[in-house]
Amino acid sequence: MADTTTLLAVFPDLDPAAHALDELRTLGVHDDQMNVIAGIPVTEAMLGRPRQWSNVPRLALGGALAGFAVGLFLAVGTPLMYPIYVGGQPLIPVPPSIVVIFEMTMLVMLIATFVGVFLDSAYPSYKPKEYVPEISDGKVGILFYCPAGDEEKFTQALTKLGAESVQPVEAQPL
């Protein structure tokens, strides 16, 4: 990215920031070259950005299937491997088996979900992070890459949409 410049636009509210994202797209900036920085949780739908996909639901489903298999083995496989007949009772009792299968399904699914969220969140992250003090005061920032030499065009376009400031930035250690 030697031929690009990193700019930060600070907006007073979420609505002008959403319009600025649309304007940046029309100016040729791709979604993967923009980063919205906000002090409040902001969904993709609020900003008109494409939905980000996660592997967590697939990992949870895989964990549930693995837990079901483990529960089935414990509830059915163990009595079949070591049969103990107790007067008048079935070898594989249904009500306790349902409880064991359910509990093992939920346990392994929760473990897989936790591991999936942990891996999907990219902990720990050793990349430099952007911090802007104005964001802590309730403003919304858009960090984006633009072609070198076009900074003035981007600055004018975003200032018309309500940007309080548009400045070049560099990653700095905290």
XYZ file of C-alpha atoms in Angstrom:
174
model
C 0.000 0.000 0.000
C 2.825 2.367 -0.793
C 0.727 4.291 -3.308
C -2.107 4.938 -0.850
C -2.660 7.394 1.973
C -4.541 6.631 5.169
C -7.136 9.264 6.061
C -9.360 9.577 9.113
C -12.699 11.377 8.866
C -14.459 12.258 12.141
C -18.256 12.732 12.102
C -20.490 14.055 14.874
C -23.158 11.372 14.407
C -23.868 8.014 12.805
C -26.139 9.275 10.011
C -23.564 11.446 8.195
C -21.016 8.664 8.629
C -23.358 6.232 6.834
C -23.749 8.703 3.950
C -19.974 9.144 3.881
C -19.499 5.395 3.470
C -21.767 5.486 0.422
C -19.811 8.432 -0.974
C -16.514 6.640 -0.397
C -17.831 3.645 -2.341
C -18.782 5.903 -5.256
C -15.286 7.405 -5.146
C -13.779 3.928 -5.561
C -12.867 2.887 -2.026
C -13.707 -0.776 -1.363
C -15.328 -1.984 1.855
C -12.183 -3.828 2.912
C -10.279 -0.510 2.756
C -12.643 1.218 5.236
C -12.834 0.815 8.988
C -15.575 2.406 11.102
C -14.446 3.371 14.588
C -17.219 4.114 17.079
C -17.570 4.217 20.835
C -20.897 2.364 20.631
C -21.734 -0.975 19.005
C -22.679 -0.408 15.374
C -24.057 -3.158 13.136
C -23.353 -3.519 9.443
C -27.010 -2.880 8.613
C -26.922 0.529 10.329
C -24.181 1.652 7.979
C -25.246 -0.149 4.818
C -22.109 -2.276 4.810
C -21.982 -5.902 3.674
C -22.644 -8.498 6.345
C -19.537 -10.092 7.801
C -19.724 -13.845 7.968
C -18.520 -15.893 10.880
C -17.595 -19.539 11.333
C -19.083 -19.652 14.830
C -22.487 -21.133 13.811
C -20.769 -23.927 11.873
C -18.479 -24.674 14.800
C -21.461 -24.707 17.167
C -23.339 -27.120 14.890
C -20.276 -29.366 14.661
C -19.933 -29.282 18.442
C -23.612 -30.167 18.862
C -23.266 -33.152 16.522
C -20.107 -34.317 18.295
C -21.810 -33.902 21.681
C -24.824 -35.855 20.445
C -22.513 -38.679 19.369
C -20.724 -38.667 22.735
C -24.057 -38.629 24.596
C -25.385 -41.452 22.432
C -22.263 -43.473 23.134
C -22.561 -42.895 26.885
C -26.302 -43.607 27.026
C -26.480 -46.532 24.595
C -22.960 -47.795 23.919
C -21.885 -48.257 27.509
C -24.857 -50.439 28.554
C -24.392 -52.534 25.421
C -20.675 -53.050 26.141
C -21.246 -53.837 29.818
C -24.774 -55.217 30.157
C -26.169 -55.330 33.677
C -29.696 -56.636 33.897
C -31.648 -55.404 36.870
C -34.969 -57.134 37.547
C -37.587 -55.910 35.116
C -35.641 -52.810 33.920
C -34.718 -52.306 30.274
C -31.048 -52.502 29.414
C -31.152 -48.969 27.953
C -33.561 -46.813 29.984
C -35.061 -44.043 27.836
C -35.630 -41.113 30.275
C -32.075 -41.070 31.709
C -30.670 -41.602 28.210
C -32.486 -38.515 26.922
C -31.021 -36.453 29.761
C -27.455 -37.691 29.121
C -27.717 -37.142 25.364
C -29.138 -33.619 25.829
C -26.536 -32.604 28.403
C -23.598 -33.863 26.344
C -24.975 -32.171 23.219
C -25.251 -28.831 25.019
C -21.893 -29.143 26.795
C -19.851 -29.828 23.660
C -21.831 -27.248 21.662
C -21.083 -24.544 24.271
C -17.393 -25.446 24.352
C -17.202 -25.341 20.533
C -19.033 -21.995 20.473
C -16.673 -20.498 23.032
C -13.615 -21.689 21.104
C -15.150 -20.392 17.851
C -15.828 -16.931 19.280
C -12.334 -16.820 20.759
C -10.707 -17.750 17.433
C -13.030 -15.546 15.355
C -12.230 -12.525 17.528
C -8.516 -12.956 16.717
C -7.315 -12.874 20.323
C -4.650 -11.852 20.976
C -4.082 -9.240 18.299
C -0.567 -7.926 17.882
C -1.400 -5.504 15.061
C -1.305 -1.785 15.803
C -4.723 -0.394 16.644
C -6.161 3.002 15.858
C -7.252 5.178 18.757
C -8.861 8.587 18.393
C -9.813 10.489 21.577
C -12.840 12.101 19.869
C -14.371 8.641 19.407
C -14.533 8.246 23.182
C -16.626 11.433 23.267
C -19.372 9.889 21.102
C -18.186 10.748 17.607
C -17.821 8.311 14.709
C -14.624 7.930 12.727
C -13.988 6.367 9.333
C -10.439 5.242 8.673
C -9.865 4.561 4.970
C -7.180 4.263 2.344
C -7.267 6.542 -0.687
C -4.945 6.828 -3.678
C -1.982 9.100 -3.067
C -2.591 12.533 -4.558
C -6.405 12.352 -4.267
C -6.557 13.431 -0.619
C -8.038 16.841 -1.481
C -10.881 15.289 -3.482
C -11.788 12.951 -0.597
C -11.472 15.729 1.972
C -13.848 18.014 0.072
C -16.396 15.244 -0.519
C -16.488 14.198 3.142
C -16.531 17.774 4.449
C -19.677 18.422 2.354
C -21.287 15.434 4.062
C -20.613 16.812 7.542
C -17.140 15.614 8.499
C -15.667 17.689 11.300
C -12.142 16.817 10.204
C -10.410 14.722 7.547
C -6.732 14.193 8.287
C -3.940 11.881 7.216
C -2.963 9.495 10.004
C -0.236 7.027 10.832
C -0.376 4.058 13.179
C 1.289 5.071 16.438
C 2.099 2.896 19.421
C -0.061 3.623 22.454
